[in-house]
Each structure stands twice: as structure tokens, then as C-alpha cells.
XYZ file of N, CA, C and O in Angstrom:
372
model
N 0.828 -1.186 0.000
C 0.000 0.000 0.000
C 0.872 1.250 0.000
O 0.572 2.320 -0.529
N 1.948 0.983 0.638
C 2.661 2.303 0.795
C 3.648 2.681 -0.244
O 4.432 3.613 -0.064
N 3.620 1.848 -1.518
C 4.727 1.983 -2.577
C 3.055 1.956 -3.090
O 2.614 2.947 -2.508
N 2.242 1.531 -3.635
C 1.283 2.371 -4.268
C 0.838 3.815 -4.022
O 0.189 4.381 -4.902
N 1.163 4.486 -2.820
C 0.723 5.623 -2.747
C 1.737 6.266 -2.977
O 1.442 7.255 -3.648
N 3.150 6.186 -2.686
C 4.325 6.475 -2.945
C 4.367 7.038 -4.552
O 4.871 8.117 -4.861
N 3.725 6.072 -5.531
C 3.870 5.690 -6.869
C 2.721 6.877 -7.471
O 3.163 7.424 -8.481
N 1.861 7.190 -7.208
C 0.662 7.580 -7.481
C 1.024 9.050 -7.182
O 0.537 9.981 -7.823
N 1.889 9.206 -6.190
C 2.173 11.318 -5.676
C 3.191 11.448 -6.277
O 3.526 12.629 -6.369
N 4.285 10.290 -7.043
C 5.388 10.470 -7.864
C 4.696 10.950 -8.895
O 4.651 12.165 -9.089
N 3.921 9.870 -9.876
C 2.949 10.391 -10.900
C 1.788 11.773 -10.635
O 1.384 12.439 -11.588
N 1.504 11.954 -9.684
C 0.881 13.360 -9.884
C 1.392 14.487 -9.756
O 0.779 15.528 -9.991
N 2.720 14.420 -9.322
C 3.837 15.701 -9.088
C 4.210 15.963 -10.569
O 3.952 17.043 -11.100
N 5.022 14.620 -11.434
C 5.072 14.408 -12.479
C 4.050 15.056 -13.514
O 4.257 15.991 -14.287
N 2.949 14.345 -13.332
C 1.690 15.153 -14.043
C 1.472 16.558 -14.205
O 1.176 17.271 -15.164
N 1.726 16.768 -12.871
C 1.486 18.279 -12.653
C 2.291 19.151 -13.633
O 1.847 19.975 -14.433
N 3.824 18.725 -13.357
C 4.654 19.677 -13.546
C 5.375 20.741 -13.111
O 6.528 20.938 -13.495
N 4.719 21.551 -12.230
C 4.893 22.616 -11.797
C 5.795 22.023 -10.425
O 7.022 21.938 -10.466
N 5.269 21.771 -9.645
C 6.035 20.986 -8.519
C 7.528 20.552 -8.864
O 7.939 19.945 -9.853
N 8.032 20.909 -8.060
C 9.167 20.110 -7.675
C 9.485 18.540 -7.664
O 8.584 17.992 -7.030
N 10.376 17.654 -8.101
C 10.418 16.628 -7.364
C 11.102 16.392 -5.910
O 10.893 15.425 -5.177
N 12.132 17.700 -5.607
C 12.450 17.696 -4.117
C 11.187 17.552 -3.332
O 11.308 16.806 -2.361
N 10.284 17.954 -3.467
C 8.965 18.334 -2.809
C 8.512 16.838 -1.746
O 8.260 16.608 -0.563
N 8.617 16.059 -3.100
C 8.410 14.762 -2.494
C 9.009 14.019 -1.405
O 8.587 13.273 -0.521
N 10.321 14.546 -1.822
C 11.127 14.006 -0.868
C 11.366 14.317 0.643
O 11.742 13.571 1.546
N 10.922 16.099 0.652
C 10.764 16.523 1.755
C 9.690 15.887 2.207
O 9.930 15.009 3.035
N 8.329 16.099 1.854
C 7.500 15.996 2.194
C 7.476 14.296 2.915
O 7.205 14.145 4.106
N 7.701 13.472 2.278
C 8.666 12.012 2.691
C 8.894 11.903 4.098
O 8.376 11.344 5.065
N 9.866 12.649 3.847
C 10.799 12.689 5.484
C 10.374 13.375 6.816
O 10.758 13.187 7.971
N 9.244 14.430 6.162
C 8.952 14.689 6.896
C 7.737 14.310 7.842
O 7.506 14.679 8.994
N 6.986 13.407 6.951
C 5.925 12.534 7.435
C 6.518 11.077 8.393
O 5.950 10.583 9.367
N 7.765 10.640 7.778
C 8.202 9.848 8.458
C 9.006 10.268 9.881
O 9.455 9.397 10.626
N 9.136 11.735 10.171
C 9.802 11.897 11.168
C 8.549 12.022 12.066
O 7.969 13.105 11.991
N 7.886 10.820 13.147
C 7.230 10.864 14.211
C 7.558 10.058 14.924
O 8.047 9.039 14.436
N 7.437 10.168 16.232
C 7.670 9.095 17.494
C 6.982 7.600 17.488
O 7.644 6.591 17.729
N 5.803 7.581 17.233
C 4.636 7.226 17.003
C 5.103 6.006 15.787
O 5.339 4.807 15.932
N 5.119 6.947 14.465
C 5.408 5.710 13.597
C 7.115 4.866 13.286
O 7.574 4.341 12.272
N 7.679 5.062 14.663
C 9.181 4.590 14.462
C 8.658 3.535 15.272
O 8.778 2.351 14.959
N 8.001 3.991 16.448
C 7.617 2.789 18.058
C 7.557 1.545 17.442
O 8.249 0.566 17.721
N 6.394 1.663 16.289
C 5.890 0.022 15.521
C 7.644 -0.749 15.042
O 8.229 -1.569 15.749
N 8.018 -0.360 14.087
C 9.240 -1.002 14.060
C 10.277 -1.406 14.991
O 11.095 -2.294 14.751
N 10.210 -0.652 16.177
C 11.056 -1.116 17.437
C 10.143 -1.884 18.207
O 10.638 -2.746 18.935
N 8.959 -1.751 18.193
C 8.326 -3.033 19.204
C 8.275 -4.345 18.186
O 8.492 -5.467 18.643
N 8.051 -4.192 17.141
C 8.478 -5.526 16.316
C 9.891 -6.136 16.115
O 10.152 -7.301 15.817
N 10.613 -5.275 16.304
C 12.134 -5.547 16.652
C 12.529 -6.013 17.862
O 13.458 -6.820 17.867
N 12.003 -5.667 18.957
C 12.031 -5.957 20.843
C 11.516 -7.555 20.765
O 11.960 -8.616 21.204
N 10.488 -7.212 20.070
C 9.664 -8.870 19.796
C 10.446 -10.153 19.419
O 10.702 -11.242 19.932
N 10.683 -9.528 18.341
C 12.145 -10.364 17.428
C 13.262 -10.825 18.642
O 13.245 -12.003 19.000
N 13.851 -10.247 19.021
C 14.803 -10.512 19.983
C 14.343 -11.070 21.057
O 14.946 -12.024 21.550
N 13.182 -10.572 21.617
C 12.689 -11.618 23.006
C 12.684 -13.071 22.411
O 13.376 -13.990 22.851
N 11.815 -13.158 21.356
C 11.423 -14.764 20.659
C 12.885 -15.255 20.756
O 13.221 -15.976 21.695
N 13.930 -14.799 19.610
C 15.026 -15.609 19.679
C 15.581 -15.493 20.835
O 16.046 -16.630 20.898
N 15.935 -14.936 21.928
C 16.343 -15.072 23.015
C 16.371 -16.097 23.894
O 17.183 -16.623 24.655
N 14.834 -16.272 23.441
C 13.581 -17.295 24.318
C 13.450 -16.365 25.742
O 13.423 -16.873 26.863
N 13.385 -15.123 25.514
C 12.870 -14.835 27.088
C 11.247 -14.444 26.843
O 10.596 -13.835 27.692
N 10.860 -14.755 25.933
C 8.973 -14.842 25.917
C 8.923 -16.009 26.330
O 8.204 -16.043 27.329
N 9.342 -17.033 26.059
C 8.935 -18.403 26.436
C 9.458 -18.211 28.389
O 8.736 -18.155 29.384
N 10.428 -18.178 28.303
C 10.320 -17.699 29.744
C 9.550 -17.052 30.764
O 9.360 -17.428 31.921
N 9.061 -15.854 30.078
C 8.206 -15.320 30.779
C 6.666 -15.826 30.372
O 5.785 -15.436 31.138
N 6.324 -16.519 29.431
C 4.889 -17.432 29.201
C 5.139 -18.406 31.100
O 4.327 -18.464 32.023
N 6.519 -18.983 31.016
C 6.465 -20.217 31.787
C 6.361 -19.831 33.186
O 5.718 -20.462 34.026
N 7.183 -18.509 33.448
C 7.133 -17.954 34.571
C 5.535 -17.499 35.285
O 5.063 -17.562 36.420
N 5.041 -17.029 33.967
C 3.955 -16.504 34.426
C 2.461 -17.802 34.622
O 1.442 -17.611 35.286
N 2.760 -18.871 33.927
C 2.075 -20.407 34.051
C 2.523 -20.960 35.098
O 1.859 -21.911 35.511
N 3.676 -20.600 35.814
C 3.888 -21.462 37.467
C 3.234 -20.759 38.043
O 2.539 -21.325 38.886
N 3.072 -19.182 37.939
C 2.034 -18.355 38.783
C 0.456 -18.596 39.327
O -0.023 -18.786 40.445
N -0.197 -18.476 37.758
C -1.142 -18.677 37.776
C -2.089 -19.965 37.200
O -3.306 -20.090 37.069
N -0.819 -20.954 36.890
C -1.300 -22.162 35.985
C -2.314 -23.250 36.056
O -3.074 -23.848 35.295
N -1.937 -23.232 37.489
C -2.811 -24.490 38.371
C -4.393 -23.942 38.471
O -5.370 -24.691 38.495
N -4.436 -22.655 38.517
C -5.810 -22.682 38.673
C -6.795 -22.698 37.915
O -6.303 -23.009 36.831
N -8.307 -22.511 37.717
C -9.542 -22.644 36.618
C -9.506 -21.206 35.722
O -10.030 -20.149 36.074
N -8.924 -21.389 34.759
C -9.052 -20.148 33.740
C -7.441 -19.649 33.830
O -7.042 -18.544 33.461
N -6.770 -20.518 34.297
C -5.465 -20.144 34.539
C -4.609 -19.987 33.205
O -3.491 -19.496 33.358
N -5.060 -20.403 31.702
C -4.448 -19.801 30.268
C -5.242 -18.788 30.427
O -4.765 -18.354 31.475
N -6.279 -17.933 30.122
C -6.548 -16.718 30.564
C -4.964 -15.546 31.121
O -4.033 -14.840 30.734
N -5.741 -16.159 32.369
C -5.050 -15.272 33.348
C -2.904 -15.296 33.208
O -2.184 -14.438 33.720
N -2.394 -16.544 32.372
C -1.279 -16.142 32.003
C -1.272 -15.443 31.144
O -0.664 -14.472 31.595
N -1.599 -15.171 29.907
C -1.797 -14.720 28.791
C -1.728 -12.972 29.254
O -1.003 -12.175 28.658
N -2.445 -12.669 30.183
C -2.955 -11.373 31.012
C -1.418 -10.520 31.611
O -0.844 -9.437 31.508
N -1.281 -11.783 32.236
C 0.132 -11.547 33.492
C 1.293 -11.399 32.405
O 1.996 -10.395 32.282
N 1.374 -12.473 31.695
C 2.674 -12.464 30.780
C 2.318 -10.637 30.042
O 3.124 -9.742 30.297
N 0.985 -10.329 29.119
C 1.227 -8.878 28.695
C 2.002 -8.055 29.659
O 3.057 -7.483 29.389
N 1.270 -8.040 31.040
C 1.591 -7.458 31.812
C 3.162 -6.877 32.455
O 3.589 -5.815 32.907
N 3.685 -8.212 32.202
C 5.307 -8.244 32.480
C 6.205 -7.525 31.327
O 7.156 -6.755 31.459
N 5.588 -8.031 30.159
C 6.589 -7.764 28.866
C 5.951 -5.947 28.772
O 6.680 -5.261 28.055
N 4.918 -5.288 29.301
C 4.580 -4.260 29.260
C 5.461 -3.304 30.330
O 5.861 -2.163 30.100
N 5.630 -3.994 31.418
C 6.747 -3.383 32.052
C 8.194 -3.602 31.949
O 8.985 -3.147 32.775
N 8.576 -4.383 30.814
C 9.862 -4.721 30.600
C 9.891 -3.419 29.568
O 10.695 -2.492 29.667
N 8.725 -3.546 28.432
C 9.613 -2.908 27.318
C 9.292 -1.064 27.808
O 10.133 -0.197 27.574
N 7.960 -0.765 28.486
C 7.838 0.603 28.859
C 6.772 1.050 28.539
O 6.385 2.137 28.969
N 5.868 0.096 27.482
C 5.015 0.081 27.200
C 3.414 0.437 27.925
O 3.005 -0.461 28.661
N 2.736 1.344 27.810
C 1.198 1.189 28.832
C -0.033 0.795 28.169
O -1.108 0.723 28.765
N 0.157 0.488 26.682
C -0.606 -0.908 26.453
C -0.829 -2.076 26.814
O -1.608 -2.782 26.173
């Protein structure tokens, strides 16, 4: 989606004429400079590294000796484990 829209403001700058093609490029960089849309690539990156680490599986297991034994106890790890990896990475989701 994002190299189709990419493709489509190349061609209408183009079209235009009048415009610049620097234009684009600013305009580019400057949409990509937010806090917000960098976070997604570093929490998918944090992710990446916990998995191969294996410290998700760790903290799944840690958090299943907790609450495992009891009735609804996948629930309630599932809950606890967000909970942990939410205070590991800084996260208040």
C-alpha cells in the first residue's frame, strides 16, 4: 500500500509539472519523522529478539507457574505475561 501511494504522488507531481520533485522528498521525510510511527518497528524488533532469546517463552512459563494451576489459569497467564513484557519494554498498552 505504501509503494502504491508512494507511486501515485510520484505520478501526480510528475503530471502536474509545476512541482518540484524535491517536494516529495521533503514531504517524505517529513511525514516519516514521528515518534509514534518509528515505536511500531522497534516493538516488532524488541519482539524479534525476546522470541530468539527465548525470554517470551520464559516469561509465558514464569507466568504459568504463577497462575497455571488454577480454573481459567491460560486466561489469566496470557494477562500476566502482557503485563510483564509491558513493564519490561515501557510500554502502557
Amino acid at each position: 500500500i505504501a509503494f502504491a501511494m508512494g507511486l501515485a504522488t510520484i505520478l501526480a507531481i510528475a503530471w502536474h509539472g509545476t512541482l518540484p520533485f524535491s517536494l516529495f522528498a521533503q514531504r517524505a521525510l517529513i511525514g516519516a519523522d514521528s515518534y509514534s510511527l518509528l515505536a511500531i518497528p522497534f516493538f516488532i524488533l524488541a519482539g524479534n529478539l525476546m522470541e530468539t532469546g527465548g525470554i517470551s517463552r520464559r516469561l509465558v512459563d514464569f507466568a504459568k507457574s504463577i497462575v497455571g494451576g488454577v480454573q481459567g489459569g491460560l486466561p489469566m497467564t496470557c494477562v500476566l505475561t502482557c503485563m510483564i513484557f509491558a513493564a519490561v519494554s515501557g510500554s502502557s498498552v
